[in-house]
mmCIF file with all atom_site columns, C-alpha atoms in Angstrom:
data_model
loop_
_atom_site.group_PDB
_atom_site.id
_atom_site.type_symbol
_atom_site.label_atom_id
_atom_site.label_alt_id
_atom_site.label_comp_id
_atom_site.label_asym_id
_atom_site.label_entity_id
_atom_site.label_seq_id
_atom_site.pdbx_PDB_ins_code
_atom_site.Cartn_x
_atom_site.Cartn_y
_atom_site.Cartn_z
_atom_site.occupancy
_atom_site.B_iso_or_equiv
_atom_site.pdbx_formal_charge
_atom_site.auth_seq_id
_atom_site.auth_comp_id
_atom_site.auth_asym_id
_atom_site.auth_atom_id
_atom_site.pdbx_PDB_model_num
ATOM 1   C CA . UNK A 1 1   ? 0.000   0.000  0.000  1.00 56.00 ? 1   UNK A CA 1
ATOM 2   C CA . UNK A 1 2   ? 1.023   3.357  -1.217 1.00 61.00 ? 2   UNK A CA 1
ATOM 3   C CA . UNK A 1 3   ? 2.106   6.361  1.507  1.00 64.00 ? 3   UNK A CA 1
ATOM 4   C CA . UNK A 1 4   ? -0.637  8.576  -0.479 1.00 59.00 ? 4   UNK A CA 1
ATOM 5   C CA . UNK A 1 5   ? -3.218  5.623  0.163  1.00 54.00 ? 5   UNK A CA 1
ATOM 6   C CA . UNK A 1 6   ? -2.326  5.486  3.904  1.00 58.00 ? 6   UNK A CA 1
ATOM 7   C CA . UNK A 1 7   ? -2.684  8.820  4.343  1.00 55.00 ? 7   UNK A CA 1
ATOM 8   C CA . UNK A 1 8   ? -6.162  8.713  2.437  1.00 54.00 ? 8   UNK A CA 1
ATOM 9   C CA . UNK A 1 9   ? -7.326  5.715  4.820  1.00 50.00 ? 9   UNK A CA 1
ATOM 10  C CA . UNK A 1 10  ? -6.254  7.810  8.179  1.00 55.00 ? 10  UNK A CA 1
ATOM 11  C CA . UNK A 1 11  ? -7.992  10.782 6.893  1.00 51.00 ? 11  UNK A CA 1
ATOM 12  C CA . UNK A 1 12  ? -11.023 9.167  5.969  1.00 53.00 ? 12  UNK A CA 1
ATOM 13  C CA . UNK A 1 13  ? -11.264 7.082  9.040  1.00 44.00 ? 13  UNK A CA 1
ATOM 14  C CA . UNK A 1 14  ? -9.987  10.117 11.266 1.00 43.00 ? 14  UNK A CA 1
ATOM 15  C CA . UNK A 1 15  ? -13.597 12.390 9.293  1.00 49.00 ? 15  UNK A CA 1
ATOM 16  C CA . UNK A 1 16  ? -15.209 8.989  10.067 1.00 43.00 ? 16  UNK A CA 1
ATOM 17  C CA . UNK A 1 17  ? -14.606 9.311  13.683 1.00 48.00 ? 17  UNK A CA 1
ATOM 18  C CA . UNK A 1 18  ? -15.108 12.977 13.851 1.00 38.00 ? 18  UNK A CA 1
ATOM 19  C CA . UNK A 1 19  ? -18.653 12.492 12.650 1.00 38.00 ? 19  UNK A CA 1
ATOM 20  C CA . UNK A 1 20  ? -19.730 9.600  15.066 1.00 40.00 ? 20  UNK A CA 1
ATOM 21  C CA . UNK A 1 21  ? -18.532 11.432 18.284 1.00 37.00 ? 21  UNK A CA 1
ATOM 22  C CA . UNK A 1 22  ? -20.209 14.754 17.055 1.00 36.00 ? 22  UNK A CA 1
ATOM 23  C CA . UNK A 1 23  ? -23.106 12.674 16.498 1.00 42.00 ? 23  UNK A CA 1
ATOM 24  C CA . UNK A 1 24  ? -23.188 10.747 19.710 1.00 43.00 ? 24  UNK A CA 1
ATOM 25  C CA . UNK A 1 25  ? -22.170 13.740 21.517 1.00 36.00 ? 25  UNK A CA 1
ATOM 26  C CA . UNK A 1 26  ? -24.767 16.499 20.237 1.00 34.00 ? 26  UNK A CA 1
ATOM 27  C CA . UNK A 1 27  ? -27.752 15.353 22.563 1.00 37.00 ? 27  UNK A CA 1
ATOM 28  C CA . UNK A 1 28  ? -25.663 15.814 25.036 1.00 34.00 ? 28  UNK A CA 1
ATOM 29  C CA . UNK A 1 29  ? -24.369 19.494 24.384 1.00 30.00 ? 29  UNK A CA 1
ATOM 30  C CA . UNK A 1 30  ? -27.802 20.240 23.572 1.00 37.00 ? 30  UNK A CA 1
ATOM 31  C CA . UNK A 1 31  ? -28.390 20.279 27.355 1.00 43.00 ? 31  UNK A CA 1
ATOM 32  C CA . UNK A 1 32  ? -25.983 22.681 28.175 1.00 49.00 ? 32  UNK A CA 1
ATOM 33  C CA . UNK A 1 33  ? -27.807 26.152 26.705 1.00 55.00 ? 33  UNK A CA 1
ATOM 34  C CA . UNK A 1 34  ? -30.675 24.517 29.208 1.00 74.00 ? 34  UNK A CA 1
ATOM 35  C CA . UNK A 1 35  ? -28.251 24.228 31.885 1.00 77.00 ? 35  UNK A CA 1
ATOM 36  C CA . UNK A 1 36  ? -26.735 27.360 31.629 1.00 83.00 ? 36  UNK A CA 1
ATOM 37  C CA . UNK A 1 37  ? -29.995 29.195 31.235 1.00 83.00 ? 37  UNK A CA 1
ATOM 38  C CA . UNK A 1 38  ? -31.022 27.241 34.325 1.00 82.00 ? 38  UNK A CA 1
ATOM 39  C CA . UNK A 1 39  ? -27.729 28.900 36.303 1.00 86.00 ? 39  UNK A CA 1
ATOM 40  C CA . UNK A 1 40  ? -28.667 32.305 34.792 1.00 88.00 ? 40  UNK A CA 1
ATOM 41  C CA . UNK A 1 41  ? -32.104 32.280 36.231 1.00 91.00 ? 41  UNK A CA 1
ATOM 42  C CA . UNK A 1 42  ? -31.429 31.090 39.426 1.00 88.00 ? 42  UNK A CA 1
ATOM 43  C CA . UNK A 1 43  ? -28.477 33.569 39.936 1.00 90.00 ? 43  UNK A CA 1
ATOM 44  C CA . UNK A 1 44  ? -30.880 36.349 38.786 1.00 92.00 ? 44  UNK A CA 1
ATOM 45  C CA . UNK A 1 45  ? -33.114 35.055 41.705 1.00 90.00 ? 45  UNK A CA 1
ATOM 46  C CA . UNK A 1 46  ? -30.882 35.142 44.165 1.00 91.00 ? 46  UNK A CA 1
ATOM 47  C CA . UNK A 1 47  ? -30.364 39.127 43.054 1.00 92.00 ? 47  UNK A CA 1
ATOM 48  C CA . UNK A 1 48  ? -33.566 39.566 43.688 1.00 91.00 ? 48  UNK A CA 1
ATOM 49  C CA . UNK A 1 49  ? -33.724 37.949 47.043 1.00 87.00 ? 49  UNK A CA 1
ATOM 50  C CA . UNK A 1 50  ? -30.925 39.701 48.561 1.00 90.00 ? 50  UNK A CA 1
ATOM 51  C CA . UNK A 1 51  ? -32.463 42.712 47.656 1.00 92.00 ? 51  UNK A CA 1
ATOM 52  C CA . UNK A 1 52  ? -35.878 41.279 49.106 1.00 92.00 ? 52  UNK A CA 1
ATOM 53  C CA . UNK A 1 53  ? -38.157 41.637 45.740 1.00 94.00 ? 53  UNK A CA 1
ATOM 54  C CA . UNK A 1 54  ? -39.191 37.836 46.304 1.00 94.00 ? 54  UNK A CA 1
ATOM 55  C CA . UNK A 1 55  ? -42.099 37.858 43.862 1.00 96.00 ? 55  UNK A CA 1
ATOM 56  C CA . UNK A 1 56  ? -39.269 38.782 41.166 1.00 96.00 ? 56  UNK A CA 1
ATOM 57  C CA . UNK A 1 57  ? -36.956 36.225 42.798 1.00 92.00 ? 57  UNK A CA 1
ATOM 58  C CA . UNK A 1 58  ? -40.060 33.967 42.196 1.00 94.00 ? 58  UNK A CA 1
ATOM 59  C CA . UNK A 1 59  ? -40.400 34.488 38.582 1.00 95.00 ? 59  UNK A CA 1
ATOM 60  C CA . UNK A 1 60  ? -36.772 33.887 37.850 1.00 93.00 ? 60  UNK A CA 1
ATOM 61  C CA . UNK A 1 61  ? -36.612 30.335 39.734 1.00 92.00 ? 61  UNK A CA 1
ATOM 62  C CA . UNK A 1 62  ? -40.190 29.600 37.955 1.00 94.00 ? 62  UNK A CA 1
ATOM 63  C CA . UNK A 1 63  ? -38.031 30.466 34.512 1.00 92.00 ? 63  UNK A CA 1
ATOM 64  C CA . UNK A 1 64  ? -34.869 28.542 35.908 1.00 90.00 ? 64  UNK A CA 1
ATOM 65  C CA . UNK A 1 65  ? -37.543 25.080 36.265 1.00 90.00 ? 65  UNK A CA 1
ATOM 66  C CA . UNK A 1 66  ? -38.616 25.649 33.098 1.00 88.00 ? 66  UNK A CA 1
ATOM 67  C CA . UNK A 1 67  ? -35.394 24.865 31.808 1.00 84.00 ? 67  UNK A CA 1
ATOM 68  C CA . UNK A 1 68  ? -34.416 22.807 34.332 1.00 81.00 ? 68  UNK A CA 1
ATOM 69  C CA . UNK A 1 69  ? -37.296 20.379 35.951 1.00 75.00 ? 69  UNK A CA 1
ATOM 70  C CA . UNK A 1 70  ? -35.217 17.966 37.272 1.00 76.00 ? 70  UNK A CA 1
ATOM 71  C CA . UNK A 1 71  ? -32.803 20.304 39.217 1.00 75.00 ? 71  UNK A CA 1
ATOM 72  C CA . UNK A 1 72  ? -33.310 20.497 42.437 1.00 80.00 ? 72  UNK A CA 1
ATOM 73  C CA . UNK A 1 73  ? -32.289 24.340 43.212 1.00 84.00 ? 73  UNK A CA 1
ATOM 74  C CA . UNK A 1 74  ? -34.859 26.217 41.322 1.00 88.00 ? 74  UNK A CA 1
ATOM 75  C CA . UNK A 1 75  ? -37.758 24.234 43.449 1.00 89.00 ? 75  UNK A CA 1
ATOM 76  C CA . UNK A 1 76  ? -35.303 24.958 46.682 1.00 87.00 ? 76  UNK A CA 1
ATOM 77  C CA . UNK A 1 77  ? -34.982 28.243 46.018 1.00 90.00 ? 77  UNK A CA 1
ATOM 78  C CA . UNK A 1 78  ? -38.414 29.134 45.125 1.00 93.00 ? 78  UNK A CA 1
ATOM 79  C CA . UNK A 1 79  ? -39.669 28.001 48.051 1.00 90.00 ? 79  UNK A CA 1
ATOM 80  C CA . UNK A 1 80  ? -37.356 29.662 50.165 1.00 89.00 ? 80  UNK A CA 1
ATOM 81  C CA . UNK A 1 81  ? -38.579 32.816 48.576 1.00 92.00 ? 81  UNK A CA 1
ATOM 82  C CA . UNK A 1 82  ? -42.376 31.683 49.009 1.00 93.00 ? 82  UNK A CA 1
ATOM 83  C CA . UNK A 1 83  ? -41.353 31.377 52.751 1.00 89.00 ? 83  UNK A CA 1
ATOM 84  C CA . UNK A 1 84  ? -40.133 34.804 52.804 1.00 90.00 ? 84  UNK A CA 1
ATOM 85  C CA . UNK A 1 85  ? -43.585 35.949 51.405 1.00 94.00 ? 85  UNK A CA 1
ATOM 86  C CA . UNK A 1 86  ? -45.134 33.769 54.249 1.00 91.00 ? 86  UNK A CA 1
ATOM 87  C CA . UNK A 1 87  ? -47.050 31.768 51.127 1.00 93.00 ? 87  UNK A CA 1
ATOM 88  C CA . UNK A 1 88  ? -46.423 28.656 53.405 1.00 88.00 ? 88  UNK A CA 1
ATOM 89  C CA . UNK A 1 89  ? -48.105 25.959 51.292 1.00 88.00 ? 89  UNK A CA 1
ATOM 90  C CA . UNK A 1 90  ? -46.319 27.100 47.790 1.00 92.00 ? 90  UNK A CA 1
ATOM 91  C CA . UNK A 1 91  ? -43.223 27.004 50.311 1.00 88.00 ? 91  UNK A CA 1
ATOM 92  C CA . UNK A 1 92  ? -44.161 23.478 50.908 1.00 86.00 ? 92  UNK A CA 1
ATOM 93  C CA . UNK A 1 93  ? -44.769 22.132 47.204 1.00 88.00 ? 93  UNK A CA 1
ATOM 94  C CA . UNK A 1 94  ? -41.605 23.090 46.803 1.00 88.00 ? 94  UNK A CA 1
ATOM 95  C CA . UNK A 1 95  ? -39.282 22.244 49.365 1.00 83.00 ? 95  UNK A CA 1
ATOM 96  C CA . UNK A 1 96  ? -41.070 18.973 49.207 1.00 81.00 ? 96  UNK A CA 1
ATOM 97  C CA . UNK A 1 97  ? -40.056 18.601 45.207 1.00 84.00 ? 97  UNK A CA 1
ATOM 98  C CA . UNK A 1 98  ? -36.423 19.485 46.291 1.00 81.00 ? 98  UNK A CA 1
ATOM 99  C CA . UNK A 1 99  ? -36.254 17.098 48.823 1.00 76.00 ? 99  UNK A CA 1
ATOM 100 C CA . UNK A 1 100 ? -37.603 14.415 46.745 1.00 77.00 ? 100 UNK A CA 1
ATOM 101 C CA . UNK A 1 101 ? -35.079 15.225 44.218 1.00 76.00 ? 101 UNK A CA 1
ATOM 102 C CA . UNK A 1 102 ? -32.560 15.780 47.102 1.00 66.00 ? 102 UNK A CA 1
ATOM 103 C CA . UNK A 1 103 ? -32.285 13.535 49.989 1.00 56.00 ? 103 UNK A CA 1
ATOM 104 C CA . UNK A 1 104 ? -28.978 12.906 51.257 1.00 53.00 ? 104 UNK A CA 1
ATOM 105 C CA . UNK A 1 105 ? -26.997 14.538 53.623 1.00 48.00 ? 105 UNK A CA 1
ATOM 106 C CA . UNK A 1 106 ? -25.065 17.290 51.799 1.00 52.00 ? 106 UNK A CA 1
ATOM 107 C CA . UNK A 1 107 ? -28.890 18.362 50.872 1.00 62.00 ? 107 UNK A CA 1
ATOM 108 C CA . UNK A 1 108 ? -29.767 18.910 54.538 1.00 63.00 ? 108 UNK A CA 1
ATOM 109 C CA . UNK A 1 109 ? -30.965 22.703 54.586 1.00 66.00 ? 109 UNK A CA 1
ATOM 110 C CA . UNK A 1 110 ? -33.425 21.488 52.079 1.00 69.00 ? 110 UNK A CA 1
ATOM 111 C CA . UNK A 1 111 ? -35.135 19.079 55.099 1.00 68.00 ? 111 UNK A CA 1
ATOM 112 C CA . UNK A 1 112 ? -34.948 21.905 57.764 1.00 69.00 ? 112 UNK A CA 1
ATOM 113 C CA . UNK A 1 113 ? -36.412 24.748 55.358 1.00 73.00 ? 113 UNK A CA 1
ATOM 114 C CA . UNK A 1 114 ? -39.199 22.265 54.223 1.00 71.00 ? 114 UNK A CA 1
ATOM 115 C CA . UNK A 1 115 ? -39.705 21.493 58.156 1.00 71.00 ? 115 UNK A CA 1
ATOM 116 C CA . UNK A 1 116 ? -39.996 25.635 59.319 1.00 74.00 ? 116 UNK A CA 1
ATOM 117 C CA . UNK A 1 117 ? -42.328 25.438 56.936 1.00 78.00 ? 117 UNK A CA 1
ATOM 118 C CA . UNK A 1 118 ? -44.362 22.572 58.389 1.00 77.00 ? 118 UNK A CA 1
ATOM 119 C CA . UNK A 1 119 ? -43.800 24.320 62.102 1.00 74.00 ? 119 UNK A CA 1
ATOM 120 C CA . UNK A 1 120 ? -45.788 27.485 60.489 1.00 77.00 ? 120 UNK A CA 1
ATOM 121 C CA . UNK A 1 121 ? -48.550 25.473 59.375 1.00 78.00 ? 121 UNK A CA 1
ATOM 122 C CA . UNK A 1 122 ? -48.759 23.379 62.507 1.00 78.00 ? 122 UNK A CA 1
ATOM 123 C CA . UNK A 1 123 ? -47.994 20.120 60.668 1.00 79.00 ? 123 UNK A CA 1
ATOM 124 C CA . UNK A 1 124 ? -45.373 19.515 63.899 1.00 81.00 ? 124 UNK A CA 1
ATOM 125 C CA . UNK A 1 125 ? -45.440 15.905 63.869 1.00 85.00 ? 125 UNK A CA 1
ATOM 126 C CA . UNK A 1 126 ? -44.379 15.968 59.762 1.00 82.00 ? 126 UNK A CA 1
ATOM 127 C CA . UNK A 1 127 ? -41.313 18.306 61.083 1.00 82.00 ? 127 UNK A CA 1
ATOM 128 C CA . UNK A 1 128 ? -40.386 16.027 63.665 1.00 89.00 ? 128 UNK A CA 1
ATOM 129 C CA . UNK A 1 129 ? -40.116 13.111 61.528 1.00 86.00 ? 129 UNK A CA 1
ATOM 130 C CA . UNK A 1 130 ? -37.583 14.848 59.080 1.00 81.00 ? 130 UNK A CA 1
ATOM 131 C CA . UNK A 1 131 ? -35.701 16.261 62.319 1.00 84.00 ? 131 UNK A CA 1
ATOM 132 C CA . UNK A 1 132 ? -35.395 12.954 63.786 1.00 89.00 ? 132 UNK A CA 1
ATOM 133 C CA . UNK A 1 133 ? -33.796 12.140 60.045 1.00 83.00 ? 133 UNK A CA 1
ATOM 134 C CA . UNK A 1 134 ? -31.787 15.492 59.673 1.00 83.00 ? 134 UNK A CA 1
ATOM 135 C CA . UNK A 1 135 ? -30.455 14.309 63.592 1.00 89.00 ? 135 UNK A CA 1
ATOM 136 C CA . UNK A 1 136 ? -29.210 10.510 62.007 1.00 87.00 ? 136 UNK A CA 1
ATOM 137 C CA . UNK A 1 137 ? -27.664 12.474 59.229 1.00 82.00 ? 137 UNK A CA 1
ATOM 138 C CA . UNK A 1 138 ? -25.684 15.324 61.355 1.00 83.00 ? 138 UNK A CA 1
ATOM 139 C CA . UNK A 1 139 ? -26.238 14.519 64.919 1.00 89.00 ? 139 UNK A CA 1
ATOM 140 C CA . UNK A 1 140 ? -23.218 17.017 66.006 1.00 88.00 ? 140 UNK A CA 1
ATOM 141 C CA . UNK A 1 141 ? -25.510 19.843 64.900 1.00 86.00 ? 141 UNK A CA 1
ATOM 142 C CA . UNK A 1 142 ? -27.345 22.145 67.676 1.00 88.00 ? 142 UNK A CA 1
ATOM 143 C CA . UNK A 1 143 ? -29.985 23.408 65.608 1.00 83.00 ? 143 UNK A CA 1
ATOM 144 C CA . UNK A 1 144 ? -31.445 20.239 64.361 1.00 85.00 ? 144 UNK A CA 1
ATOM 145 C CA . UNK A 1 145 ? -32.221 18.853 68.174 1.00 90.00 ? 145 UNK A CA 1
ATOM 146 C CA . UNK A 1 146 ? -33.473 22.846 68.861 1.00 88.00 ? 146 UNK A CA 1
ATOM 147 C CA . UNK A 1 147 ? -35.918 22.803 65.779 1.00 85.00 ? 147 UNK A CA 1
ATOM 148 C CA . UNK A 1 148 ? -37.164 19.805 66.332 1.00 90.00 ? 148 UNK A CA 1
ATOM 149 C CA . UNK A 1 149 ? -37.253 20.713 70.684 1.00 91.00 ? 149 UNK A CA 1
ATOM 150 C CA . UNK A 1 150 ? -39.818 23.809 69.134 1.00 86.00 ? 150 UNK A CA 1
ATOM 151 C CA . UNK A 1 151 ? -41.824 20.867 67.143 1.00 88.00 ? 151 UNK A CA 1
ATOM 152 C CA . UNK A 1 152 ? -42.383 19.033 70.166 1.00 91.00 ? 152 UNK A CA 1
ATOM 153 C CA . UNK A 1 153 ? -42.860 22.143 72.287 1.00 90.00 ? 153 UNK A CA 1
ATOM 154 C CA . UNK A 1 154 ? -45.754 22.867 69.782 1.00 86.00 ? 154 UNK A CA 1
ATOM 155 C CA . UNK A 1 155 ? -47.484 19.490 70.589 1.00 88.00 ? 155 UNK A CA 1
ATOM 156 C CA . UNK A 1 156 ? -47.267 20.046 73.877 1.00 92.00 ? 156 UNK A CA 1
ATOM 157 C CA . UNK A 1 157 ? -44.580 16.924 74.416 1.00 93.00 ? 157 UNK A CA 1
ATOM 158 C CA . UNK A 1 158 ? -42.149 19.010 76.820 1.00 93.00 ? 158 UNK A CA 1
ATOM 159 C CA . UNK A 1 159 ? -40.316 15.911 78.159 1.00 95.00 ? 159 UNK A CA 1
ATOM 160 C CA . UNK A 1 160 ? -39.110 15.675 74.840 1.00 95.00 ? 160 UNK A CA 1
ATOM 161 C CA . UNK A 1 161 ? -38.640 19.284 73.972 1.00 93.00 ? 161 UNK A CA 1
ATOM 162 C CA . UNK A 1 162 ? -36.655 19.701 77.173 1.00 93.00 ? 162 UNK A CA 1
ATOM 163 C CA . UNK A 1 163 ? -34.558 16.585 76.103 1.00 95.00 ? 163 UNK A CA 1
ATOM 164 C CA . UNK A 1 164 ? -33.858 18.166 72.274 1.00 93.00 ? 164 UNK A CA 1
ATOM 165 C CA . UNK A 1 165 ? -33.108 21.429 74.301 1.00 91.00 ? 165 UNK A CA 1
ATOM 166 C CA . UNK A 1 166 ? -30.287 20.215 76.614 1.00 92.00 ? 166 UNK A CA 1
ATOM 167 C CA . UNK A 1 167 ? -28.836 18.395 73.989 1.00 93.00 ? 167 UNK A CA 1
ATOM 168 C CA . UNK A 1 168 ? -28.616 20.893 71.386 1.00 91.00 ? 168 UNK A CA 1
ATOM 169 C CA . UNK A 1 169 ? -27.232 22.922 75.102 1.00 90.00 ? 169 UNK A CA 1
ATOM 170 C CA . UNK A 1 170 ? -24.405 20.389 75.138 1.00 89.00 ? 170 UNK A CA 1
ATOM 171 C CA . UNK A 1 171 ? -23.413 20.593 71.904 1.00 88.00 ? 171 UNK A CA 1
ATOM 172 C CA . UNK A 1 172 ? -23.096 23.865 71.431 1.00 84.00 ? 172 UNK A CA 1
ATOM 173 C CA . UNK A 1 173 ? -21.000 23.785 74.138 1.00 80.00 ? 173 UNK A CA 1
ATOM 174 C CA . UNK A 1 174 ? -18.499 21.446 72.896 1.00 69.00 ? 174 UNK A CA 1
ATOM 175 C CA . UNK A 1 175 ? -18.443 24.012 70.150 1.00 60.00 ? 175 UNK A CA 1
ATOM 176 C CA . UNK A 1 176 ? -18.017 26.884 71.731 1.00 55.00 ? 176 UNK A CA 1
ATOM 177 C CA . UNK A 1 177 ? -20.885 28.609 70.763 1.00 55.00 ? 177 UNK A CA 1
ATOM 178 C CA . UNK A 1 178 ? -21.872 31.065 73.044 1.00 55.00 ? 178 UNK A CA 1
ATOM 179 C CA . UNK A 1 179 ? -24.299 32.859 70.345 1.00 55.00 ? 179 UNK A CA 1
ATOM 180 C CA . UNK A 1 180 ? -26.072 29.498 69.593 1.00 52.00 ? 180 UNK A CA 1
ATOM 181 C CA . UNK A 1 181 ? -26.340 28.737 73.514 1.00 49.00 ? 181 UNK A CA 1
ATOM 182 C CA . UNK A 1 182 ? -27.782 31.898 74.317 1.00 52.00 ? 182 UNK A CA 1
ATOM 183 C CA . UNK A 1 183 ? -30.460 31.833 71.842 1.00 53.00 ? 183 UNK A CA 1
ATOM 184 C CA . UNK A 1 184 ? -31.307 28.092 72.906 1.00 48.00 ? 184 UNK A CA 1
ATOM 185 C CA . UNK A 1 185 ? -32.026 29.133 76.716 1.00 51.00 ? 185 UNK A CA 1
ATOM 186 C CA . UNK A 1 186 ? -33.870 32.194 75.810 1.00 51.00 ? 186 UNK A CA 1
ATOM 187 C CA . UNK A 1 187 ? -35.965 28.968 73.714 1.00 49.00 ? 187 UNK A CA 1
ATOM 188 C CA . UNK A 1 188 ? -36.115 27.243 76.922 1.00 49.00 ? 188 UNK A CA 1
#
């Protein structure tokens, strides 16, 4: 075989190549205008939380879902910013989405957002079922055994709430946390 026929093969098979990865690799790029319009929305919602215009910060995340339904951040923060408005049951269809979407333990603020939202519309018991799980996934936190102390303290178990109370006490001590501790026994 010929050097100029060599050549011809590698180039051909080299364009033959080129044209099977674009090809299997298209659908995927195709996602990432989607993606990226996704990241645009939601930072444009966070603008507009920080400067507390939550029913703009609303629309944006709404536009970020759009793109982006299976992401778990636009439902998050949506219904942060439905919390902020006090709309506690949009708040809810929300949070609950991201948690579905979202439920390990890097994901925990999701759990504890969705559960201030169940303490404000007296669905206590709901809150102290995800507490108890935020507490097996982070059991070194303070806040976690003092949010779900204020669940109990709603249903009127104070054995309980006193127990969630002195322990999120204790730690918080071990952490030095004079702010946290404070806060806890003005709870109390």
């Amino acid at each position: 075989m010929s050097i100029q026929l060599r050549t011809a093969c590698r180039r051909t098979l080299f364009i033959a190549i080129t044209l099977l990865v674009t090809m299997i690799l298209t659908p995927a790029c195709k996602a990432d205008p989607d993606e990226k319009a996704c990241e645009t929305y939601n930072a444009r919602g966070n603008e507009f939380c920080a400067e507390k215009r939550y029913e703009r910060a609303i629309e944006e995340y709404s536009k970020a879902i759009k793109y982006a339904s299976t992401h778990y951040l636009g439902y998050y923060n949506r219904g942060a910013a439905y919390f902020k408005l006090r709309k506690y049951a949009q708040a809810a269809e929300d949070l609950t989405e991201a948690r579905a979407m979202r439920m390990n333990p890097s994901c925990v603020h999701v759990v504890c957002n969705l559960d201030n939202v169940f303490i404000r519309l007296n669905e206590d018991e709901e809150a102290i079922v995800d507490y108890t799980q935020v507490i097996t996934m982070r059991p070194s936190e303070p806040s976690n055994y003092r949010c779900r102390g204020r669940a109990y303290e709603a249903l009127g178990e104070y054995l309980k709430a006193l127990e969630d109370f002195d322990r999120a006490i204790d730690l918080a001590q071990s952490r030095d946390n004079n702010t946290l501790r404070a806060k806890l026994f003005c709870d109390r």
